[in-house]
CSV table of C-alpha atoms in Angstrom, one decimal:
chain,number,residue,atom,x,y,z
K,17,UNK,CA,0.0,0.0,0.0
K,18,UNK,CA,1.1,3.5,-0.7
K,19,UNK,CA,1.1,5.8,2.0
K,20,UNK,CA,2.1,9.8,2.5
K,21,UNK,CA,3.2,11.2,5.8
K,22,UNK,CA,2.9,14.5,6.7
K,23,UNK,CA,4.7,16.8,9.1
K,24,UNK,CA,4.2,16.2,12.8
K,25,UNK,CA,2.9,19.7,14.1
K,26,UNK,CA,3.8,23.4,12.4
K,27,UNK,CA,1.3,24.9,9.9
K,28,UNK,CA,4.3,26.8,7.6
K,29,UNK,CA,6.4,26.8,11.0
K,30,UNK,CA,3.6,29.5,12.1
K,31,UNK,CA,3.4,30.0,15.6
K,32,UNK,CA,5.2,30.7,19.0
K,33,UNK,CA,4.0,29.6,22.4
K,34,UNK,CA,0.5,29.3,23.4
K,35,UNK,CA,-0.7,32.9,24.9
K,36,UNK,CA,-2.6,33.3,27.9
K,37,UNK,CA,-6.3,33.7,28.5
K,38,UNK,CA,-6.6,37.8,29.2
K,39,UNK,CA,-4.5,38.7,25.9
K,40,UNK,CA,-3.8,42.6,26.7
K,41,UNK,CA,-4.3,43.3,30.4
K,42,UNK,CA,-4.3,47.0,29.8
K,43,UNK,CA,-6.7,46.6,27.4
K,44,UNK,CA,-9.2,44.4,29.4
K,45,UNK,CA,-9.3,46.8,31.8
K,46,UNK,CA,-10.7,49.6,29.8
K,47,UNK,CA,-14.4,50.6,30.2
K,48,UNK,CA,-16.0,48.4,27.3
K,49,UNK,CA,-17.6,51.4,26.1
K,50,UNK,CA,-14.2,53.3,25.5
K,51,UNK,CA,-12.9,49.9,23.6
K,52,UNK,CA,-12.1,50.6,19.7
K,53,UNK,CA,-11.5,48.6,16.8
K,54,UNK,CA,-12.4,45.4,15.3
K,55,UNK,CA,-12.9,42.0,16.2
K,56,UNK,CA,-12.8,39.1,13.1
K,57,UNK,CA,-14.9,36.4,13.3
K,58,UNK,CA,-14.0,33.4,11.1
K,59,UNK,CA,-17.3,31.5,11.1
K,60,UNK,CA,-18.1,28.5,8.4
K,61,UNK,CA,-21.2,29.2,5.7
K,62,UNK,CA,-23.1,26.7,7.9
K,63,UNK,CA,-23.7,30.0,10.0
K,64,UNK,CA,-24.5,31.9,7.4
K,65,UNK,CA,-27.2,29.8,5.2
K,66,UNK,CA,-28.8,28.6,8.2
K,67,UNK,CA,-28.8,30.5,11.4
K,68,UNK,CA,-27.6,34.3,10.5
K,69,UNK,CA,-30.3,35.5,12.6
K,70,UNK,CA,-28.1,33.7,15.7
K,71,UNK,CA,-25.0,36.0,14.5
K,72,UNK,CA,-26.7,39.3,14.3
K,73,UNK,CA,-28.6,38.7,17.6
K,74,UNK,CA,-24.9,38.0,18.8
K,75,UNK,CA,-23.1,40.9,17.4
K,76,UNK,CA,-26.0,43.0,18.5
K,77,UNK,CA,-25.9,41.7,22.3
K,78,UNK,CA,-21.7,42.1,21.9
K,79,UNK,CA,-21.8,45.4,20.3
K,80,UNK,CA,-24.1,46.3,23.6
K,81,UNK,CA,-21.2,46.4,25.3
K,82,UNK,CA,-18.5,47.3,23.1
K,83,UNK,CA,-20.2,49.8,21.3
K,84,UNK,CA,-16.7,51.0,19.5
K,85,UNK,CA,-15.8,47.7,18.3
K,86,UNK,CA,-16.9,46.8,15.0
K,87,UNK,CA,-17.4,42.7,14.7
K,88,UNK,CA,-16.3,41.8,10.7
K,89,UNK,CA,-17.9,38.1,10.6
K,90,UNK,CA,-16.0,36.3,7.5
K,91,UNK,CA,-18.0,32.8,6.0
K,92,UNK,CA,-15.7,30.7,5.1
K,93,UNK,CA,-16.2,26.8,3.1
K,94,UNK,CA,-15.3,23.8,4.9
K,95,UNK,CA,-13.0,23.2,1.8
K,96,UNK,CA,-10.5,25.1,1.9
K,97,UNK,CA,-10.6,26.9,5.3
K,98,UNK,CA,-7.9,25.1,6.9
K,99,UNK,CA,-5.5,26.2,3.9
K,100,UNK,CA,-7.0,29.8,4.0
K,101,UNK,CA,-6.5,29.8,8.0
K,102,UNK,CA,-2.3,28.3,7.8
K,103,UNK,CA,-1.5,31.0,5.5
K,104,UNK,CA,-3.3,33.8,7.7
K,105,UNK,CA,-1.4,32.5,11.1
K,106,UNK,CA,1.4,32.4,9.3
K,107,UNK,CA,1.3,36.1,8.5
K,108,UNK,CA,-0.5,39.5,9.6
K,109,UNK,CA,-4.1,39.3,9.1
K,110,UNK,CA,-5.9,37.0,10.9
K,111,UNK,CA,-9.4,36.5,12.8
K,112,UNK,CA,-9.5,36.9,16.2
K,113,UNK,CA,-12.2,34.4,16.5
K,114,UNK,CA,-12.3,30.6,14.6
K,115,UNK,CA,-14.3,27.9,14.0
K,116,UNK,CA,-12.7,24.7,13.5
K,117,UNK,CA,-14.5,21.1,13.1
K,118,UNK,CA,-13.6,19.2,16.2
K,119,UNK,CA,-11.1,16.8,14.3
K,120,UNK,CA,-8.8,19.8,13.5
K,121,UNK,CA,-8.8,21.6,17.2
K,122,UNK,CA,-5.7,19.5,18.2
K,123,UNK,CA,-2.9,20.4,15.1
K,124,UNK,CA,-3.9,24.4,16.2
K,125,UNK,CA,-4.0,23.7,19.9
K,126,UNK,CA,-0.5,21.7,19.3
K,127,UNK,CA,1.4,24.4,17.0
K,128,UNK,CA,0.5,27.1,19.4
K,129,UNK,CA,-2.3,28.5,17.4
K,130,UNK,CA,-5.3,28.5,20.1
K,131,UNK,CA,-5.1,31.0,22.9
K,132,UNK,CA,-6.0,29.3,26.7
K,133,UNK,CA,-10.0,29.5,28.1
K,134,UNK,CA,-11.4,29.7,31.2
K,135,UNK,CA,-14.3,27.3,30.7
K,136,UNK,CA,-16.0,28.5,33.7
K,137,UNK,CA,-17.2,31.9,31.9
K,138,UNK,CA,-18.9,29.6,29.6
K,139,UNK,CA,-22.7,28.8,30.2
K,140,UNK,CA,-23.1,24.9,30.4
K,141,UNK,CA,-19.6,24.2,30.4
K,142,UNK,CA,-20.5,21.7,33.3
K,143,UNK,CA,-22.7,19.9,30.7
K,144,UNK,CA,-20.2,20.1,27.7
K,145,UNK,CA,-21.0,17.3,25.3
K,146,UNK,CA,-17.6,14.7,25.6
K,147,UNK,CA,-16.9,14.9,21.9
K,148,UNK,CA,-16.4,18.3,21.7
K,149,UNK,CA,-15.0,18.9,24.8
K,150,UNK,CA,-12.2,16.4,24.5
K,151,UNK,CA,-11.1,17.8,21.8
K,152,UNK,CA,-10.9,21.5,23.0
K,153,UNK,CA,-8.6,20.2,25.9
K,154,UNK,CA,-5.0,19.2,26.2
K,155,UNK,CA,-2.6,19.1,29.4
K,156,UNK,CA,-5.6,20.2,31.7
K,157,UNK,CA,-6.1,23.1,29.6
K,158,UNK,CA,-8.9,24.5,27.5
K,159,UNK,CA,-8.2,26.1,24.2
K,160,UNK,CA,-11.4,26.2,23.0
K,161,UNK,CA,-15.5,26.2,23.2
K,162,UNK,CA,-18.0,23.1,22.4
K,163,UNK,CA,-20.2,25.1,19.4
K,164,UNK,CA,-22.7,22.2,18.0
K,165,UNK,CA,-22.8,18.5,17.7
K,166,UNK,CA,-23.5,16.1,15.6
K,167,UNK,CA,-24.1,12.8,14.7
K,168,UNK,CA,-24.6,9.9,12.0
K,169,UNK,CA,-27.8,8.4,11.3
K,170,UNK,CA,-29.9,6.6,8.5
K,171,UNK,CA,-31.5,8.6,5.8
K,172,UNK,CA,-34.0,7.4,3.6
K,173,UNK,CA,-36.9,7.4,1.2
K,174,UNK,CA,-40.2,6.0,3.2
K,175,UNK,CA,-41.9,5.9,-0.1
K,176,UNK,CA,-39.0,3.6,-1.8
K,177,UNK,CA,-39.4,1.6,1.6
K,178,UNK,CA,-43.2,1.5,1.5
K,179,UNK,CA,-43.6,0.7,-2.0
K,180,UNK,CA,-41.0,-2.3,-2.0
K,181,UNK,CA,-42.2,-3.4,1.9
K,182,UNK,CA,-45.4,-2.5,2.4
K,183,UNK,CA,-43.6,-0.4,5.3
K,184,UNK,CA,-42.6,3.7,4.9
K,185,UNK,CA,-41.0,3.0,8.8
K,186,UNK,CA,-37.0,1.8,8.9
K,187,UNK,CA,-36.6,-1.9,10.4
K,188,UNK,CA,-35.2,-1.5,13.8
K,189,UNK,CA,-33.0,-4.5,13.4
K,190,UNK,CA,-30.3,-4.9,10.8
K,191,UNK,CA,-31.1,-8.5,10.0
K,192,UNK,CA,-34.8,-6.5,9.6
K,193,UNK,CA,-32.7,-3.9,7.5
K,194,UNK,CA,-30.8,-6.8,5.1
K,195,UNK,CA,-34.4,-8.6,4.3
K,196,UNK,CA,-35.9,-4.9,3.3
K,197,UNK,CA,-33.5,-4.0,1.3
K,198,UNK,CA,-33.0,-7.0,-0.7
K,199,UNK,CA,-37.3,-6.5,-1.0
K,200,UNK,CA,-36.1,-2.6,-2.4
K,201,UNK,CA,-33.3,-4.1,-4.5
K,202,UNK,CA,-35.8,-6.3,-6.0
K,203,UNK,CA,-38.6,-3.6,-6.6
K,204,UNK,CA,-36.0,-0.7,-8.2
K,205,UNK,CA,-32.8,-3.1,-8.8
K,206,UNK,CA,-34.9,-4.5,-11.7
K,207,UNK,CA,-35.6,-0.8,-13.8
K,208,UNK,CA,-32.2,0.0,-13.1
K,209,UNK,CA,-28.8,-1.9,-12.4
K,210,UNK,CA,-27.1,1.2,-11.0
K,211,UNK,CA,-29.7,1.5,-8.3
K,212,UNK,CA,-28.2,0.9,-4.4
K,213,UNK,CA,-30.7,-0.1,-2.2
K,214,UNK,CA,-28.2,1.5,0.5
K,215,UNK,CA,-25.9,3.4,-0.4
K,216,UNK,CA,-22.3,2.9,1.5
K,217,UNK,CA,-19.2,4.2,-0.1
K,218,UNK,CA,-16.2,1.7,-0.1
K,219,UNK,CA,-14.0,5.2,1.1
K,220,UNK,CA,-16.8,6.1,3.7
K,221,UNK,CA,-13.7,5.7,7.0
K,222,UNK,CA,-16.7,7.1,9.3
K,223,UNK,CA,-18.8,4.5,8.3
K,224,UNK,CA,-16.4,1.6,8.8
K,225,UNK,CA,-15.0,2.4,11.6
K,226,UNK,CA,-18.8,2.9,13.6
K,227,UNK,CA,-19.4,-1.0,12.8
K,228,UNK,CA,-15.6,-1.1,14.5
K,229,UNK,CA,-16.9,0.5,17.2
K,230,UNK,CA,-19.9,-2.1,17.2
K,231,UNK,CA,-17.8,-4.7,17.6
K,232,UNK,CA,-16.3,-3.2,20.4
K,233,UNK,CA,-13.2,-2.3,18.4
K,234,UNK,CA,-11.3,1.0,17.7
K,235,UNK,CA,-8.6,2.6,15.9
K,236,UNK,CA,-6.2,2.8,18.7
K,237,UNK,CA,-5.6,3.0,22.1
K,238,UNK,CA,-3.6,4.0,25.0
K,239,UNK,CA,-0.9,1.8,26.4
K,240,UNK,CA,0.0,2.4,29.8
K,241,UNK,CA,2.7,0.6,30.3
K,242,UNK,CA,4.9,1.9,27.0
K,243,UNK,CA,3.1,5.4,27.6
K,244,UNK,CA,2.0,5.2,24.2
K,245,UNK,CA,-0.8,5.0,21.6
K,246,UNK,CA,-0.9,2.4,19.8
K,247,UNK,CA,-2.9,1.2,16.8
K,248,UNK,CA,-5.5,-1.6,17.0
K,249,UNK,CA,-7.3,-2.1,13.7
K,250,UNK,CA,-5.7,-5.6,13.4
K,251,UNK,CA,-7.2,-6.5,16.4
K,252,UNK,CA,-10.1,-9.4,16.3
K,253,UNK,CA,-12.9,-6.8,17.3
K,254,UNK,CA,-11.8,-4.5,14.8
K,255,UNK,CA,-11.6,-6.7,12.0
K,256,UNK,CA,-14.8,-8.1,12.6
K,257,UNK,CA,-16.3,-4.7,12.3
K,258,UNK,CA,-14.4,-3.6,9.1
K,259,UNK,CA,-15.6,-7.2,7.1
K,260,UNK,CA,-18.9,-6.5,8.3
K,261,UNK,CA,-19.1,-3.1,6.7
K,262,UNK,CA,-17.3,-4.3,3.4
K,263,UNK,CA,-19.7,-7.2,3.2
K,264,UNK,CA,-22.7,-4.4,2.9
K,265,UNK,CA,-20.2,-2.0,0.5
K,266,UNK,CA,-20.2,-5.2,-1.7
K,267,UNK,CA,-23.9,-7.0,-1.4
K,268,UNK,CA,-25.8,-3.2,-1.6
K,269,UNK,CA,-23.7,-0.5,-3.3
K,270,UNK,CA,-24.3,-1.2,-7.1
K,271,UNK,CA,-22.7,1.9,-7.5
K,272,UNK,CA,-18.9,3.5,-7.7
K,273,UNK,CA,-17.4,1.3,-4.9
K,274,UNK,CA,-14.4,3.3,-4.9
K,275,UNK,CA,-16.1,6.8,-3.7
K,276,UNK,CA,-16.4,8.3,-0.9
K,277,UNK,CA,-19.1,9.9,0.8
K,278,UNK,CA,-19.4,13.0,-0.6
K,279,UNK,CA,-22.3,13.4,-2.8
K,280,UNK,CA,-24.0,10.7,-1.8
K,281,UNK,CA,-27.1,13.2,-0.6
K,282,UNK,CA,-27.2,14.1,-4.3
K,283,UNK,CA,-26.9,10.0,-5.0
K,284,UNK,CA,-30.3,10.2,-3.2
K,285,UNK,CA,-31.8,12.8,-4.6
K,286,UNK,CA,-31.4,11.2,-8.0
K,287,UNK,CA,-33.4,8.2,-6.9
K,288,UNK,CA,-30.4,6.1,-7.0
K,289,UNK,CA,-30.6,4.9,-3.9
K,290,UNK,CA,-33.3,4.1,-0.9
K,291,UNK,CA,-31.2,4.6,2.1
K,292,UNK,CA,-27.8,6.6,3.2
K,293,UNK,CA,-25.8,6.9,6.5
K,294,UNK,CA,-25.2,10.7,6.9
K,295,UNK,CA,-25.1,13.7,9.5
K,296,UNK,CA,-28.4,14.2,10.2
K,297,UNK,CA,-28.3,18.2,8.4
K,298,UNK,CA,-27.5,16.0,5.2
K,299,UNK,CA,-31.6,15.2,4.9
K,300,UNK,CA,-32.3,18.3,4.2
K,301,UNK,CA,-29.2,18.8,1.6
K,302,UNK,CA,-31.2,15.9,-0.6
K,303,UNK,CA,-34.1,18.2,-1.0
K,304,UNK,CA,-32.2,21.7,-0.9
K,305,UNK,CA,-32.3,22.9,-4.9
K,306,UNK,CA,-28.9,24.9,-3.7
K,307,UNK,CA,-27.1,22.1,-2.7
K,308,UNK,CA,-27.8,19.7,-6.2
K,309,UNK,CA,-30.6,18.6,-4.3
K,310,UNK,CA,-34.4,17.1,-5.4
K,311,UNK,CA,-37.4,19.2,-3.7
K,312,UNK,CA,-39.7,17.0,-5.3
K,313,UNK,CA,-38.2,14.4,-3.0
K,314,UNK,CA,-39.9,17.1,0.6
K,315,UNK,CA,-41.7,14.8,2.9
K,316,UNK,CA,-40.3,11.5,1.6
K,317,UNK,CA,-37.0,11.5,3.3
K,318,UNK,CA,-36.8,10.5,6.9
K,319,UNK,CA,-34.1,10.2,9.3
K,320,UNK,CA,-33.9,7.1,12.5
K,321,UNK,CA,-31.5,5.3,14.2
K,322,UNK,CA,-29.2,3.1,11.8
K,323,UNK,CA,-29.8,-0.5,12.8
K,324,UNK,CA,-26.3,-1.9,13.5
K,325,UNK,CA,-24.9,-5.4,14.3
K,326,UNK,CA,-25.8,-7.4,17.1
K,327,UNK,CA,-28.9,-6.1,17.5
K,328,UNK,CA,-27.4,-2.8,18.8
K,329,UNK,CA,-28.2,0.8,17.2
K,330,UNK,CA,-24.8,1.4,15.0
K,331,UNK,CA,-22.4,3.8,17.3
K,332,UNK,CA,-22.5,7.4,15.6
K,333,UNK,CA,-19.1,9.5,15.1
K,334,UNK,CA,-19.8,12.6,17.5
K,335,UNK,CA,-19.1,15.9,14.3
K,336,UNK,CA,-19.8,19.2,15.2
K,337,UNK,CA,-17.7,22.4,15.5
K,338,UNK,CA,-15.7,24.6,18.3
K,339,UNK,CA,-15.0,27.7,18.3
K,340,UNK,CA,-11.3,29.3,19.4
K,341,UNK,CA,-9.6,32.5,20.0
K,342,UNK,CA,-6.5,32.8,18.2
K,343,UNK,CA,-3.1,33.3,20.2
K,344,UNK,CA,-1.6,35.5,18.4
K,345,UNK,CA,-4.7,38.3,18.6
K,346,UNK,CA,-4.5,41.3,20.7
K,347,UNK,CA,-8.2,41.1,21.2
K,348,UNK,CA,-8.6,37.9,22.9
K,349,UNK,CA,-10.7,38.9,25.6
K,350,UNK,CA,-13.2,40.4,23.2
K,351,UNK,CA,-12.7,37.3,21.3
K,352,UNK,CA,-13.7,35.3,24.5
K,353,UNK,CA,-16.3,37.9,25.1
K,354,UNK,CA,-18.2,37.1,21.7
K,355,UNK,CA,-17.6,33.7,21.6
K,356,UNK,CA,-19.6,33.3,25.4
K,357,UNK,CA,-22.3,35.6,23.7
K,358,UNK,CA,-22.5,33.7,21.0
K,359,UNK,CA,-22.4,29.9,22.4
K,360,UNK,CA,-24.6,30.9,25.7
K,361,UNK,CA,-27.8,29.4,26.9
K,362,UNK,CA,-30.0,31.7,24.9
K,363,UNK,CA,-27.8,30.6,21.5
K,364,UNK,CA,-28.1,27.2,22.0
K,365,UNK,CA,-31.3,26.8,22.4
K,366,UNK,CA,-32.3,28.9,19.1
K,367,UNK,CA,-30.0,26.3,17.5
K,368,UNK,CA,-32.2,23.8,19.3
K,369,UNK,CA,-35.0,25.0,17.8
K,370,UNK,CA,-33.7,24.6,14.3
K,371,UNK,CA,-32.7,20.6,15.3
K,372,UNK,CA,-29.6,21.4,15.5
K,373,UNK,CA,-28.0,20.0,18.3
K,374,UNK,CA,-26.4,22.0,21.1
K,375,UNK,CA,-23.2,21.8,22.6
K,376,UNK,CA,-24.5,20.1,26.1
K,377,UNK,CA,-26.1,17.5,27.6
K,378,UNK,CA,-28.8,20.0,29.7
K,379,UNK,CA,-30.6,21.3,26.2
K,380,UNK,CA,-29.7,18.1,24.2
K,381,UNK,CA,-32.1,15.9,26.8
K,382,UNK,CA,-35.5,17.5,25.2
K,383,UNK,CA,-34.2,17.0,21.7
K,384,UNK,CA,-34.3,13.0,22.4
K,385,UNK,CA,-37.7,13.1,22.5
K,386,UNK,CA,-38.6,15.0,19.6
K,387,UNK,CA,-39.5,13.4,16.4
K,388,UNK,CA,-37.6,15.2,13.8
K,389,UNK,CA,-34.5,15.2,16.1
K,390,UNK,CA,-34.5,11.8,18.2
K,391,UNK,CA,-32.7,9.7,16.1
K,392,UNK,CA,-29.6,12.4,16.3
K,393,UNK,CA,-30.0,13.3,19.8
K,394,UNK,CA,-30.0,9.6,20.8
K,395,UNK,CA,-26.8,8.7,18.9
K,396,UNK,CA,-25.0,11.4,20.9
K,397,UNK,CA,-24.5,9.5,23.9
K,398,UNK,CA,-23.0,6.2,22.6
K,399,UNK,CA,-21.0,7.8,19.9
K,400,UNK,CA,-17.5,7.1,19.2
K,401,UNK,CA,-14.4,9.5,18.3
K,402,UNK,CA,-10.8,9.3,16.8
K,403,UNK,CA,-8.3,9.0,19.7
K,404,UNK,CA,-7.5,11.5,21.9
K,405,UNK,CA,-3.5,11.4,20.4
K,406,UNK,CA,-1.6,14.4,19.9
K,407,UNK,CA,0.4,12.5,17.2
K,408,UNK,CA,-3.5,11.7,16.0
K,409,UNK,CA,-3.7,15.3,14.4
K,410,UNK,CA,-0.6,14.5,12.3
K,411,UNK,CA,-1.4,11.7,11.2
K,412,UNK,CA,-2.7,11.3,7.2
K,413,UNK,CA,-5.7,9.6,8.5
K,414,UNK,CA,-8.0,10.0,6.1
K,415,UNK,CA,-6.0,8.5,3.2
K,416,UNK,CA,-4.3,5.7,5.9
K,417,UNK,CA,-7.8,4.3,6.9
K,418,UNK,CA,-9.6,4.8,3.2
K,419,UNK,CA,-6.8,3.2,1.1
K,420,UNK,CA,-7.3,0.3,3.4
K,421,UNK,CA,-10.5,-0.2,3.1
K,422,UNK,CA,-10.2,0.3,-0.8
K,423,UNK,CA,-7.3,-2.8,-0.8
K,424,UNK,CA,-9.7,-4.9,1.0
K,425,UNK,CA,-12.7,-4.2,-1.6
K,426,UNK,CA,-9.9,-4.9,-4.3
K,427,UNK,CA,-9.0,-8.3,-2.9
K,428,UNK,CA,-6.4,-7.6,-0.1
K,429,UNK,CA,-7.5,-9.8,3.6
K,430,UNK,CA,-9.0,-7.8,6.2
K,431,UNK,CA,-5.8,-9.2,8.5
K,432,UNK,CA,-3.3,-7.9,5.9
K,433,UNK,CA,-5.0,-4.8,5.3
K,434,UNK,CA,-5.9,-4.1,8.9
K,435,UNK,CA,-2.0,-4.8,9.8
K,436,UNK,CA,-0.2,-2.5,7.5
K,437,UNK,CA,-2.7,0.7,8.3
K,438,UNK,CA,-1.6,0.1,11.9
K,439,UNK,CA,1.8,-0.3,10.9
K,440,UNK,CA,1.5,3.2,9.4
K,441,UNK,CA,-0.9,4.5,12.4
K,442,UNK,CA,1.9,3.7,14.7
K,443,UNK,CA,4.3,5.4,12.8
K,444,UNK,CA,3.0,8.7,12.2
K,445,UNK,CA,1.2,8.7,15.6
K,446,UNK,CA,5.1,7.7,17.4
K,447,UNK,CA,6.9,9.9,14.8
K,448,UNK,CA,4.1,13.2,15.5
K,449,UNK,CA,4.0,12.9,19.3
């Protein structure tokens, strides 16, 4: 297998040493009202397309009480913002305030890039959801807030379902699942070959590694006795987990086994396929006409709880976002200032009330019983995450784990396969920390 390795920690050799929480004493001892200047707020378009009422009621709270500070909110794509972020650190003009997904918090915390919290100003912080949180911490220190969650679960067409099973409701089972969708494959298979009766991407690492998880496997672990992380994909658990997901790539993706995941949203809204396993937000990107997406397809696709082995619900990757104050800014405490404003109760729970889920466990609990958010909110507290590793952040993980699971589609053993990507794991994980 070919494999790439990447540098251990240092965006373009960027930063110095990890600033403190106040960030110009003088400064946060001014009257707010006599503050000046401008505070950048790097936020991703997520914000932007589905919440911007949340930012201006934010910047209007802030602006309160900093009247002479002048908040310039940037959107940036998911894309390319870690590119566009390296090259601002690594120069003169950068935002004050970040968002970052909660895989890429530790490389910024690690090269110095994240100024030092005090999570105690934060409202819930007692209730911080462990995904997010984790990742915001290293050493006993904070370096950054819990934003919003998220979480994996089925997607799929009730009417496909109904009109193949007599049933528009999921199976709760997977042996349920297999029998359905072999009744789907046999009702659409038969119009057209290309048709997936679920659609999972042979490059879908997420997805393989949650039917690790329910085997009770994972990508690595700690060893206390070498004080070291060490890889485990080779382990009996985690193969288990890995054949089971490549036996589904193979019996129910008719489709481009080499993909990833994606566009498979806009696989769906073609009507080449019956089922997906997505974030939860990527329902309503099969209908959305700006994302590619079908509106004819409103009110046929439905999100619940992906059945998983064992007769277990399939362990969900916890996603979702952070936000951070950059070291480097003179303005940290009004960094700090908007980010509390902007991820307090209040926030929260207007991002509850768009079923999106919040960043703790307190305003999460009423989601679990709503209907159009349960199946998310459920998956929350089971989920699994990459390890907590510094060398993890190094690591070339995405092309380690999917190049794996493309070897074993192409004929490579699961136990050959599984041993060199922890061969590789180790190394970069060793090598980074």
């Amino acid at each position: 297998m070919k494999r790439k390795l990447i540098a251990a920690v240092g965006v373009a050799g960027m930063m110095v040493s990890i600033a403190a929480c106040g960030g110009g004493g003088s400064k946060a001892a001014e009257d707010p009202k006599d503050r000046k200047g401008e505070l950048t707020v790097w936020l991703m378009v997520d914000a932007q397309t589905s919440w911007p009422e949340l930012v201006k009621q934010a910047n209007t709270e802030f602006n309160a009480k900093y009247p002479g500070v002048k908040v310039n909110v940037q959107y940036q794509q998911w894309g390319d913002k870690t590119k566009k972020l390296d090259a601002a650190l690594s120069g003169d003009k950068f935002p004050d305030v970040v968002e970052l997904g909660n895989t890429e918090t530790m490389t910024y915390i690690l090269n110095g890039a994240l100024g030092e919290i005090d999570e105690k100003k934060y409202d819930n912080s007692d209730t911080w959801i462990d995904g997010l949180k984790d990742t915001c911490s290293y050493e006993g220190k904070m370096y950054c807030v819990p934003y919003y969650a998220g979480a994996r679960v089925a997607i799929y067409n009730k009417d496909m379902f109904k009109a193949a099973t007599g049933k528009a409701t999921l199976p709760e089972t997977e042996a349920e699942l297999t029998e359905a969708l072999d009744q789907v494959e046999a009702e659409y298979g038969k119009k057209d070959k290309a048709f997936s009766p679920l659609y999972l991407p042979g490059r879908y690492w997420y997805a393989a590694m949650s039917y690790v998880a329910a085997y009770g496997g994972q990508i690595a672990e700690y060893d206390e006795g070498g004080k070291k992380w060490k890889a485990t994909l080779s382990s009996p658990e985690a193969q288990k987990g890995i054949q089971h997901y490549v036996d589904l790539v193979k019996k129910y993706n008719n489709g481009d086994q080499t993909k990833d995941e994606q566009d498979h949203a806009n696989v769906m809204a073609n009507k080449k396929t019956a089922l997906i396993y997505g974030n939860g937000w990527e329902s309503g990107s099969v209908i959305d006409p700006a994302a590619n997406g079908n509106p004819k397809l409103k009110d046929k696709i439905v999100t619940a709880g992906m059945p998983g082995p064992n007769g277990k619900a399939l362990p969900s990757f916890i996603g979702g976002s952070d936000l951070a104050t950059v070291s480097k800014s003179e303005n940290q405490d009004l960094a700090q200032d908007w980010i509390s404003i902007f991820t307090s109760e209040k926030s929260e729970a207007a991002l509850a009330e768009k079923d999106i889920l919040p960043n703790n466990t307190k305003q999460l609990e009423p989601l679990k019983a709503k209907p159009e958010t349960a199946p998310i909110a459920n998956a929350v507290p089971d989920a699994w995450f990459t390890p907590i590793a510094p060398g993890w952040a190094a690591v070339e993980k995405k092309e380690t784990l999917e190049l794996m699971l493309l070897d074993i589609l192409k004929g490579t053993s699961v136990a050959e396969a599984t041993k060199a990507a922890d061969a590789e794991i180790d190394e970069l994980i060793n090598e980074a920390s």
